[in-house]
mmCIF file of C-alpha atoms in Angstrom:
data_model
loop_
_atom_site.group_PDB
_atom_site.id
_atom_site.type_symbol
_atom_site.label_atom_id
_atom_site.label_comp_id
_atom_site.label_asym_id
_atom_site.label_seq_id
_atom_site.Cartn_x
_atom_site.Cartn_y
_atom_site.Cartn_z
ATOM 1 C CA UNK A 22 73.835 151.197 76.171
ATOM 2 C CA UNK A 23 71.808 152.630 77.903
ATOM 3 C CA UNK A 24 73.994 154.962 79.962
ATOM 4 C CA UNK A 25 72.488 156.315 83.176
ATOM 5 C CA UNK A 26 74.012 159.073 85.298
ATOM 6 C CA UNK A 27 72.632 159.638 88.805
ATOM 7 C CA UNK A 28 73.727 162.837 90.509
ATOM 8 C CA UNK A 29 72.780 163.317 94.132
ATOM 9 C CA UNK A 30 73.956 164.894 97.359
ATOM 10 C CA UNK A 31 76.781 163.007 99.031
ATOM 11 C CA UNK A 32 75.855 160.975 102.088
ATOM 12 C CA UNK A 33 74.257 157.800 100.760
ATOM 13 C CA UNK A 34 75.716 154.595 102.223
ATOM 14 C CA UNK A 35 77.385 151.893 100.122
ATOM 15 C CA UNK A 36 74.331 149.762 100.804
ATOM 16 C CA UNK A 37 72.007 152.422 99.378
ATOM 17 C CA UNK A 38 74.193 152.914 96.307
ATOM 18 C CA UNK A 39 74.297 149.159 95.682
ATOM 19 C CA UNK A 40 70.520 148.903 95.898
ATOM 20 C CA UNK A 41 70.067 152.030 93.794
ATOM 21 C CA UNK A 42 72.117 150.822 90.811
ATOM 22 C CA UNK A 43 70.469 147.394 91.001
ATOM 23 C CA UNK A 44 66.879 148.674 91.070
ATOM 24 C CA UNK A 45 67.473 151.389 88.470
ATOM 25 C CA UNK A 46 68.999 148.768 86.176
ATOM 26 C CA UNK A 47 65.952 146.530 86.728
ATOM 27 C CA UNK A 48 63.684 149.462 85.774
ATOM 28 C CA UNK A 49 65.636 150.200 82.586
ATOM 29 C CA UNK A 50 65.665 146.558 81.477
ATOM 30 C CA UNK A 51 61.968 146.085 82.209
ATOM 31 C CA UNK A 52 60.792 149.194 80.369
ATOM 32 C CA UNK A 53 63.169 149.516 77.411
ATOM 33 C CA UNK A 54 64.057 145.954 76.544
ATOM 34 C CA UNK A 55 67.801 146.662 76.847
ATOM 35 C CA UNK A 56 69.846 143.622 77.800
ATOM 36 C CA UNK A 57 70.920 143.792 81.433
ATOM 37 C CA UNK A 58 74.660 143.449 80.837
ATOM 38 C CA UNK A 59 74.594 146.496 78.561
ATOM 39 C CA UNK A 60 73.166 148.877 81.169
ATOM 40 C CA UNK A 61 75.836 151.219 82.547
ATOM 41 C CA UNK A 62 75.245 153.406 85.620
ATOM 42 C CA UNK A 63 77.466 156.271 86.801
ATOM 43 C CA UNK A 64 76.930 157.713 90.295
ATOM 44 C CA UNK A 65 78.026 161.281 90.979
ATOM 45 C CA UNK A 66 78.132 162.863 94.437
ATOM 46 C CA UNK A 67 77.336 166.569 94.810
ATOM 47 C CA UNK A 68 78.570 168.671 97.727
ATOM 48 C CA UNK A 69 76.210 171.170 99.362
ATOM 49 C CA UNK A 70 78.803 173.856 98.660
ATOM 50 C CA UNK A 71 78.589 173.150 94.926
ATOM 51 C CA UNK A 72 74.830 173.039 94.450
ATOM 52 C CA UNK A 73 72.416 175.985 94.498
ATOM 53 C CA UNK A 74 68.657 176.329 94.093
ATOM 54 C CA UNK A 75 67.160 179.799 93.688
ATOM 55 C CA UNK A 76 70.599 181.385 93.769
ATOM 56 C CA UNK A 77 71.567 180.077 97.230
ATOM 57 C CA UNK A 78 74.140 177.347 97.911
ATOM 58 C CA UNK A 79 72.729 174.480 99.976
ATOM 59 C CA UNK A 80 75.642 174.908 102.381
ATOM 60 C CA UNK A 81 74.312 178.385 103.168
ATOM 61 C CA UNK A 82 70.798 177.187 103.926
ATOM 62 C CA UNK A 83 71.568 175.319 107.089
ATOM 63 C CA UNK B 4 64.490 174.270 85.291
ATOM 64 C CA UNK B 5 66.747 175.821 84.046
ATOM 65 C CA UNK B 6 69.778 173.733 85.006
ATOM 66 C CA UNK B 7 73.143 175.494 84.881
ATOM 67 C CA UNK B 8 76.514 173.749 85.220
ATOM 68 C CA UNK B 9 79.608 175.895 85.770
ATOM 69 C CA UNK B 10 82.921 174.117 85.372
ATOM 70 C CA UNK B 11 86.063 176.016 86.314
ATOM 71 C CA UNK B 12 89.540 175.542 87.698
ATOM 72 C CA UNK B 13 89.622 174.883 91.438
ATOM 73 C CA UNK B 14 90.729 177.789 93.611
ATOM 74 C CA UNK B 15 87.715 180.074 93.902
ATOM 75 C CA UNK B 16 86.814 181.031 97.467
ATOM 76 C CA UNK B 17 83.458 180.242 99.079
ATOM 77 C CA UNK B 18 82.693 183.950 98.817
ATOM 78 C CA UNK B 19 83.290 183.929 95.062
ATOM 79 C CA UNK B 20 81.192 180.797 94.579
ATOM 80 C CA UNK B 21 78.346 182.296 96.609
ATOM 81 C CA UNK B 22 78.408 185.498 94.535
ATOM 82 C CA UNK B 23 78.746 183.521 91.299
ATOM 83 C CA UNK B 24 75.637 181.360 91.805
ATOM 84 C CA UNK B 25 73.652 184.398 92.947
ATOM 85 C CA UNK B 26 74.560 186.619 89.993
ATOM 86 C CA UNK B 27 74.226 183.848 87.412
ATOM 87 C CA UNK B 28 70.777 183.046 88.794
ATOM 88 C CA UNK B 29 69.847 186.747 88.547
ATOM 89 C CA UNK B 30 70.975 186.743 84.902
ATOM 90 C CA UNK B 31 68.929 183.637 84.059
ATOM 91 C CA UNK B 32 65.772 184.948 85.721
ATOM 92 C CA UNK B 33 66.108 188.368 84.089
ATOM 93 C CA UNK B 34 66.646 187.089 80.553
ATOM 94 C CA UNK B 35 64.523 183.933 80.346
ATOM 95 C CA UNK B 36 61.595 184.623 82.619
ATOM 96 C CA UNK B 37 62.224 181.455 84.654
ATOM 97 C CA UNK B 38 61.027 181.689 88.235
ATOM 98 C CA UNK B 39 63.944 182.145 90.625
ATOM 99 C CA UNK B 40 63.208 179.157 92.845
ATOM 100 C CA UNK B 41 63.356 176.848 89.805
ATOM 101 C CA UNK B 42 66.903 177.807 88.798
ATOM 102 C CA UNK B 43 69.413 175.096 89.718
ATOM 103 C CA UNK B 44 73.183 175.664 89.572
ATOM 104 C CA UNK B 45 75.864 172.964 89.798
ATOM 105 C CA UNK B 46 79.499 174.017 90.347
ATOM 106 C CA UNK B 47 82.268 171.674 89.203
ATOM 107 C CA UNK B 48 85.938 172.135 90.048
ATOM 108 C CA UNK B 49 88.563 171.101 87.502
ATOM 109 C CA UNK B 50 92.133 170.219 88.464
ATOM 110 C CA UNK B 51 94.998 171.472 86.311
ATOM 111 C CA UNK B 52 96.114 167.867 85.943
ATOM 112 C CA UNK B 53 92.780 166.957 84.349
ATOM 113 C CA UNK B 54 92.397 169.792 81.853
ATOM 114 C CA UNK B 55 94.317 170.275 78.607
ATOM 115 C CA UNK B 56 94.279 172.897 75.887
ATOM 116 C CA UNK B 57 96.168 172.241 72.659
ATOM 117 C CA UNK B 58 97.174 168.787 73.848
ATOM 118 C CA UNK B 59 99.030 169.974 76.975
ATOM 119 C CA UNK B 60 97.801 169.544 80.567
ATOM 120 C CA UNK B 61 97.630 172.836 82.452
ATOM 121 C CA UNK B 62 99.700 171.268 85.213
ATOM 122 C CA UNK B 63 102.550 170.931 82.686
ATOM 123 C CA UNK B 64 102.439 174.551 81.605
ATOM 124 C CA UNK B 65 103.671 176.069 84.810
ATOM 125 C CA UNK C 16 87.570 178.447 81.033
ATOM 126 C CA UNK C 17 85.024 178.684 82.679
ATOM 127 C CA UNK C 18 82.600 176.438 80.793
ATOM 128 C CA UNK C 19 78.916 177.037 81.425
ATOM 129 C CA UNK C 20 76.109 174.738 80.243
ATOM 130 C CA UNK C 21 72.528 176.022 80.404
ATOM 131 C CA UNK C 22 69.832 173.419 79.896
ATOM 132 C CA UNK C 23 66.251 174.623 79.588
ATOM 133 C CA UNK C 24 62.936 173.834 77.929
ATOM 134 C CA UNK C 25 62.841 174.720 74.245
ATOM 135 C CA UNK C 26 60.887 177.819 73.318
ATOM 136 C CA UNK C 27 63.164 180.756 74.142
ATOM 137 C CA UNK C 28 63.582 183.266 71.311
ATOM 138 C CA UNK C 29 66.915 184.107 69.710
ATOM 139 C CA UNK C 30 66.689 187.461 71.473
ATOM 140 C CA UNK C 31 66.328 185.786 74.867
ATOM 141 C CA UNK C 32 69.210 183.406 74.178
ATOM 142 C CA UNK C 33 71.427 186.285 73.083
ATOM 143 C CA UNK C 34 70.638 188.247 76.246
ATOM 144 C CA UNK C 35 71.026 185.146 78.405
ATOM 145 C CA UNK C 36 74.565 184.278 77.269
ATOM 146 C CA UNK C 37 75.606 187.934 77.539
ATOM 147 C CA UNK C 38 74.297 188.472 81.069
ATOM 148 C CA UNK C 39 75.484 185.086 82.349
ATOM 149 C CA UNK C 40 78.945 185.854 80.961
ATOM 150 C CA UNK C 41 78.881 189.250 82.709
ATOM 151 C CA UNK C 42 78.000 187.500 85.979
ATOM 152 C CA UNK C 43 80.836 184.988 85.643
ATOM 153 C CA UNK C 44 83.429 187.646 84.818
ATOM 154 C CA UNK C 45 82.313 189.929 87.647
ATOM 155 C CA UNK C 46 82.323 187.253 90.338
ATOM 156 C CA UNK C 47 85.221 184.964 89.417
ATOM 157 C CA UNK C 48 87.729 187.258 87.769
ATOM 158 C CA UNK C 49 87.847 185.109 84.621
ATOM 159 C CA UNK C 50 88.733 187.047 81.481
ATOM 160 C CA UNK C 51 85.675 187.620 79.310
ATOM 161 C CA UNK C 52 87.038 186.054 76.130
ATOM 162 C CA UNK C 53 87.678 182.785 78.001
ATOM 163 C CA UNK C 54 84.074 182.286 79.102
ATOM 164 C CA UNK C 55 82.337 179.611 77.047
ATOM 165 C CA UNK C 56 78.568 179.035 77.193
ATOM 166 C CA UNK C 57 76.671 176.047 75.764
ATOM 167 C CA UNK C 58 72.877 176.224 75.466
ATOM 168 C CA UNK C 59 70.902 172.985 75.443
ATOM 169 C CA UNK C 60 67.197 172.737 74.648
ATOM 170 C CA UNK C 61 65.083 170.111 76.411
ATOM 171 C CA UNK C 62 61.817 168.783 74.994
ATOM 172 C CA UNK C 63 58.846 168.258 77.312
ATOM 173 C CA UNK C 64 58.745 164.646 76.147
ATOM 174 C CA UNK C 65 62.297 164.110 77.431
ATOM 175 C CA UNK C 66 62.063 165.697 80.859
ATOM 176 C CA UNK C 67 60.279 164.319 83.922
ATOM 177 C CA UNK C 68 59.756 165.558 87.467
ATOM 178 C CA UNK C 69 58.296 163.188 90.063
ATOM 179 C CA UNK C 70 58.189 160.372 87.534
ATOM 180 C CA UNK C 71 55.905 162.169 85.042
ATOM 181 C CA UNK C 72 56.993 163.537 81.646
ATOM 182 C CA UNK C 73 56.176 167.231 81.233
ATOM 183 C CA UNK C 74 54.435 166.386 77.969
ATOM 184 C CA UNK C 75 51.946 164.325 80.002
ATOM 185 C CA UNK C 76 51.154 167.131 82.424
ATOM 186 C CA UNK C 77 49.385 169.387 80.000
ATOM 187 C CA UNK D 9 86.233 173.855 70.101
ATOM 188 C CA UNK D 10 86.178 170.819 69.960
ATOM 189 C CA UNK D 11 85.576 169.831 73.582
ATOM 190 C CA UNK D 12 86.536 166.284 74.527
ATOM 191 C CA UNK D 13 85.635 164.612 77.831
ATOM 192 C CA UNK D 14 87.370 161.339 78.725
ATOM 193 C CA UNK D 15 85.888 159.452 81.641
ATOM 194 C CA UNK D 16 87.769 156.424 82.919
ATOM 195 C CA UNK D 17 88.497 154.437 86.048
ATOM 196 C CA UNK D 18 90.988 156.121 88.363
ATOM 197 C CA UNK D 19 94.477 154.659 88.405
ATOM 198 C CA UNK D 20 96.185 156.022 85.298
ATOM 199 C CA UNK D 21 99.588 157.624 85.939
ATOM 200 C CA UNK D 22 100.382 161.259 85.166
ATOM 201 C CA UNK D 23 102.527 159.958 82.326
ATOM 202 C CA UNK D 24 99.598 158.054 80.808
ATOM 203 C CA UNK D 25 97.272 161.046 81.162
ATOM 204 C CA UNK D 26 99.836 163.336 79.522
ATOM 205 C CA UNK D 27 100.240 160.940 76.582
ATOM 206 C CA UNK D 28 96.481 160.409 76.351
ATOM 207 C CA UNK D 29 95.561 164.097 75.984
ATOM 208 C CA UNK D 30 98.396 164.614 73.507
ATOM 209 C CA UNK D 31 97.471 161.697 71.229
ATOM 210 C CA UNK D 32 93.734 162.311 71.420
ATOM 211 C CA UNK D 33 94.348 165.954 70.466
ATOM 212 C CA UNK D 34 96.500 164.769 67.532
ATOM 213 C CA UNK D 35 93.647 162.520 66.396
ATOM 214 C CA UNK D 36 91.063 165.315 66.595
ATOM 215 C CA UNK D 37 93.231 167.790 64.677
ATOM 216 C CA UNK D 38 94.125 165.246 61.998
ATOM 217 C CA UNK D 39 90.563 164.093 61.332
ATOM 218 C CA UNK D 40 88.442 167.227 61.813
ATOM 219 C CA UNK D 41 90.690 170.054 60.730
ATOM 220 C CA UNK D 42 90.266 171.875 64.066
ATOM 221 C CA UNK D 43 93.203 174.067 64.990
ATOM 222 C CA UNK D 44 95.304 172.470 67.717
ATOM 223 C CA UNK D 45 95.159 175.342 70.177
ATOM 224 C CA UNK D 46 91.343 175.189 70.140
ATOM 225 C CA UNK D 47 91.125 171.548 71.241
ATOM 226 C CA UNK D 48 90.103 171.249 74.887
ATOM 227 C CA UNK D 49 90.283 167.944 76.801
ATOM 228 C CA UNK D 50 88.720 167.239 80.210
ATOM 229 C CA UNK D 51 89.758 164.077 82.094
ATOM 230 C CA UNK D 52 87.355 162.613 84.642
ATOM 231 C CA UNK D 53 88.237 159.820 87.062
ATOM 232 C CA UNK D 54 85.575 157.292 88.023
ATOM 233 C CA UNK D 55 85.715 155.273 91.241
ATOM 234 C CA UNK D 56 84.777 151.579 91.177
ATOM 235 C CA UNK D 57 82.204 152.323 93.867
ATOM 236 C CA UNK D 58 80.450 154.799 91.548
ATOM 237 C CA UNK D 59 80.302 152.758 88.352
ATOM 238 C CA UNK D 60 78.053 149.789 87.607
ATOM 239 C CA UNK D 61 77.582 147.493 84.629
ATOM 240 C CA UNK D 62 74.621 145.103 84.576
ATOM 241 C CA UNK D 63 73.388 146.463 87.888
ATOM 242 C CA UNK D 64 76.532 145.595 89.881
ATOM 243 C CA UNK D 65 79.074 148.136 91.186
ATOM 244 C CA UNK D 66 82.613 147.381 90.036
ATOM 245 C CA UNK D 67 83.725 147.581 93.665
ATOM 246 C CA UNK D 68 81.506 144.545 94.349
ATOM 247 C CA UNK D 69 82.953 142.471 91.557
ATOM 248 C CA UNK D 70 86.379 141.965 93.001
ATOM 249 C CA UNK E 20 85.189 152.036 79.729
ATOM 250 C CA UNK E 21 86.656 154.555 78.830
ATOM 251 C CA UNK E 22 83.800 156.829 77.734
ATOM 252 C CA UNK E 23 84.732 159.678 75.414
ATOM 253 C CA UNK E 24 82.408 162.553 74.485
ATOM 254 C CA UNK E 25 83.391 164.803 71.576
ATOM 255 C CA UNK E 26 81.390 167.996 71.223
ATOM 256 C CA UNK E 27 81.964 170.109 68.139
ATOM 257 C CA UNK E 28 80.228 172.456 65.737
ATOM 258 C CA UNK E 29 77.914 170.712 63.289
ATOM 259 C CA UNK E 30 79.198 170.400 59.746
ATOM 260 C CA UNK E 31 81.649 167.502 59.795
ATOM 261 C CA UNK E 32 81.022 164.869 57.118
ATOM 262 C CA UNK E 33 80.240 161.223 57.866
ATOM 263 C CA UNK E 34 83.709 160.446 56.579
ATOM 264 C CA UNK E 35 85.323 162.829 59.068
ATOM 265 C CA UNK E 36 83.248 161.456 61.943
ATOM 266 C CA UNK E 37 84.166 157.897 61.025
ATOM 267 C CA UNK E 38 87.872 158.763 60.928
ATOM 268 C CA UNK E 39 87.604 160.787 64.130
ATOM 269 C CA UNK E 40 86.118 157.995 66.268
ATOM 270 C CA UNK E 41 88.599 155.504 64.830
ATOM 271 C CA UNK E 42 91.703 157.602 65.479
ATOM 272 C CA UNK E 43 90.567 158.797 68.902
ATOM 273 C CA UNK E 44 89.902 155.172 69.878
ATOM 274 C CA UNK E 45 93.403 154.248 68.654
ATOM 275 C CA UNK E 46 94.854 157.029 70.819
ATOM 276 C CA UNK E 47 92.964 155.897 73.916
ATOM 277 C CA UNK E 48 93.957 152.252 73.499
ATOM 278 C CA UNK E 49 97.602 153.098 72.839
ATOM 279 C CA UNK E 50 98.032 155.408 75.828
ATOM 280 C CA UNK E 51 95.823 153.902 78.537
ATOM 281 C CA UNK E 52 95.937 150.193 77.884
ATOM 282 C CA UNK E 53 92.144 149.958 77.656
ATOM 283 C CA UNK E 54 90.920 147.113 75.454
ATOM 284 C CA UNK E 55 89.635 148.409 72.138
ATOM 285 C CA UNK E 56 86.166 146.885 72.347
ATOM 286 C CA UNK E 57 85.556 148.678 75.651
ATOM 287 C CA UNK E 58 86.154 152.178 74.268
ATOM 288 C CA UNK E 59 82.893 154.072 73.791
ATOM 289 C CA UNK E 60 82.710 157.367 71.864
ATOM 290 C CA UNK E 61 79.735 159.767 71.792
ATOM 291 C CA UNK E 62 79.681 162.556 69.189
ATOM 292 C CA UNK E 63 77.642 165.673 69.921
ATOM 293 C CA UNK E 64 76.916 168.409 67.385
ATOM 294 C CA UNK E 65 76.679 172.024 68.543
ATOM 295 C CA UNK E 66 74.770 174.687 66.640
ATOM 296 C CA UNK E 67 76.278 178.161 66.273
ATOM 297 C CA UNK E 68 73.110 179.550 67.828
ATOM 298 C CA UNK E 69 73.728 177.502 70.984
ATOM 299 C CA UNK E 70 77.408 178.228 71.590
ATOM 300 C CA UNK E 71 78.935 181.478 72.849
ATOM 301 C CA UNK E 72 82.477 182.621 73.559
ATOM 302 C CA UNK E 73 83.022 185.919 75.384
ATOM 303 C CA UNK E 74 79.279 186.410 75.753
ATOM 304 C CA UNK E 75 78.510 186.391 72.014
ATOM 305 C CA UNK E 76 76.723 183.576 70.160
ATOM 306 C CA UNK E 77 78.724 182.261 67.216
ATOM 307 C CA UNK E 78 75.682 182.798 65.016
ATOM 308 C CA UNK E 79 75.999 186.537 65.739
ATOM 309 C CA UNK E 80 79.645 186.716 64.770
ATOM 310 C CA UNK E 81 79.211 186.078 61.116
ATOM 311 C CA UNK F 7 67.599 166.269 93.583
ATOM 312 C CA UNK F 8 68.451 163.556 92.518
ATOM 313 C CA UNK F 9 69.074 164.269 88.842
ATOM 314 C CA UNK F 10 69.055 161.271 86.512
ATOM 315 C CA UNK F 11 70.167 161.345 82.872
ATOM 316 C CA UNK F 12 69.319 158.366 80.654
ATOM 317 C CA UNK F 13 71.072 158.252 77.308
ATOM 318 C CA UNK F 14 69.991 155.602 74.833
ATOM 319 C CA UNK F 15 69.628 154.927 71.141
ATOM 320 C CA UNK F 16 66.664 156.664 69.546
ATOM 321 C CA UNK F 17 63.681 154.471 68.754
ATOM 322 C CA UNK F 18 61.853 153.971 72.040
ATOM 323 C CA UNK F 19 58.123 154.728 71.892
ATOM 324 C CA UNK F 20 56.440 157.395 74.002
ATOM 325 C CA UNK F 21 54.882 154.553 75.977
ATOM 326 C CA UNK F 22 58.305 153.076 76.772
ATOM 327 C CA UNK F 23 59.712 156.461 77.759
ATOM 328 C CA UNK F 24 56.733 157.116 80.040
ATOM 329 C CA UNK F 25 57.161 153.750 81.750
ATOM 330 C CA UNK F 26 60.932 154.193 81.945
ATOM 331 C CA UNK F 27 60.865 157.526 83.811
ATOM 332 C CA UNK F 28 58.149 156.246 86.127
ATOM 333 C CA UNK F 29 59.918 153.029 87.089
ATOM 334 C CA UNK F 30 63.346 154.647 87.382
ATOM 335 C CA UNK F 31 61.840 157.295 89.661
ATOM 336 C CA UNK F 32 60.254 154.529 91.765
ATOM 337 C CA UNK F 33 63.656 152.850 92.064
ATOM 338 C CA UNK F 34 65.392 156.069 93.140
ATOM 339 C CA UNK F 35 62.758 156.900 95.751
ATOM 340 C CA UNK F 36 62.725 153.369 97.151
ATOM 341 C CA UNK F 37 66.498 153.046 97.505
ATOM 342 C CA UNK F 38 67.680 156.552 98.423
ATOM 343 C CA UNK F 39 64.844 158.002 100.427
ATOM 344 C CA UNK F 40 64.569 161.031 98.120
ATOM 345 C CA UNK F 41 61.085 162.543 97.972
ATOM 346 C CA UNK F 42 59.336 161.653 94.726
ATOM 347 C CA UNK F 43 58.583 165.203 93.608
ATOM 348 C CA UNK F 44 62.298 166.067 93.794
ATOM 349 C CA UNK F 45 63.428 163.371 91.357
ATOM 350 C CA UNK F 46 64.289 164.827 87.958
ATOM 351 C CA UNK F 47 64.882 162.643 84.887
ATOM 352 C CA UNK F 48 66.361 163.778 81.573
ATOM 353 C CA UNK F 49 66.093 161.485 78.530
ATOM 354 C CA UNK F 50 68.664 161.848 75.752
ATOM 355 C CA UNK F 51 68.400 160.126 72.372
ATOM 356 C CA UNK F 52 71.589 158.992 70.622
ATOM 357 C CA UNK F 53 71.814 158.459 66.870
ATOM 358 C CA UNK F 54 73.693 155.447 65.519
ATOM 359 C CA UNK F 55 75.823 157.845 63.497
ATOM 360 C CA UNK F 56 76.998 159.550 66.682
ATOM 361 C CA UNK F 57 77.853 156.549 68.827
ATOM 362 C CA UNK F 58 80.858 154.242 68.457
ATOM 363 C CA UNK F 59 82.074 151.166 70.298
ATOM 364 C CA UNK F 60 85.557 149.836 69.560
ATOM 365 C CA UNK F 61 86.219 152.673 67.136
ATOM 366 C CA UNK F 62 83.306 151.861 64.797
ATOM 367 C CA UNK F 63 80.127 153.930 64.470
ATOM 368 C CA UNK F 64 76.966 151.883 65.023
ATOM 369 C CA UNK F 65 75.644 153.189 61.713
ATOM 370 C CA UNK F 66 78.550 151.391 60.013
ATOM 371 C CA UNK F 67 77.854 148.064 61.681
ATOM 372 C CA UNK F 68 74.616 147.308 59.945
#
């Protein structure tokens, strides 16, 4: 506790993901007072063929 | 806003997915008054080996 | 199967919700070939104080 | 109804997953009175590179 | 780890919820080898006015 | 895009929630290169009677 889920388009590097979970965890600890070792982060990759805005798949926009 | 997640068994074609996100977006806009460009749809594929009804995996029912 | 989750700001009437689940179900059946009685829809209300875009809660934008 | 989602690190065998959905379904039926054929279970695998505790990805802990 | 989410219609008693999380946790530990203190369970109540099967809200079926 | 969901025990003040979504958004923008106005954050409150670790509801631990 807390549990954070971050859903974004695939394509981030391992380095970016590592930095992302570290900085997001910092932000949670700083603002909510949760203890750092209790913060859980799940990353979820989306494919452009499984994500639509305004009724159009991102894979069809390119 | 709104955010729609559609979870179904893998196996739909790209053509079906394209039609699905388009028609679902139409339905949301028509019934809720949301503006079309704000409607977000996420598609999620399920595998038969990761989905159970009545305690039995679908991959074991075939 | 399929399972559809629709997350939107609170404030829709019962009439709008009723129409929304009906039309979204129509759209799913028509485009994926799922049988109507298998389509499940979950509605989730969001509060403006629990939803942020660009780092700002919607309740702070008014 | 009910809908159960079980998210865990990848690596369980088919045999473990089969037993897991069966026993969890037993537990739900026994304690809530739901009818067995209405219990739906979704399994979700997590990768160690997409899961962090305390700001550190599990893939970096090894 | 593992993380279990159980979504069901509102109306279960505290006693049923207590038994449910205990027995589901037992089932997870027994079948996956996870250590008991790592099993996390989230309960989510659904309202009949926010849940539809076959395009009809449960609150309209009564 | 990205979509961030933060689930934590109820009880944070509006001030903490405001700071939390702001700082988490900062962290996402800084580490992933996403544009700020595309970052969406959902906050979800958990009740102690709907959250269990090790098979015991938090509401029973007090």
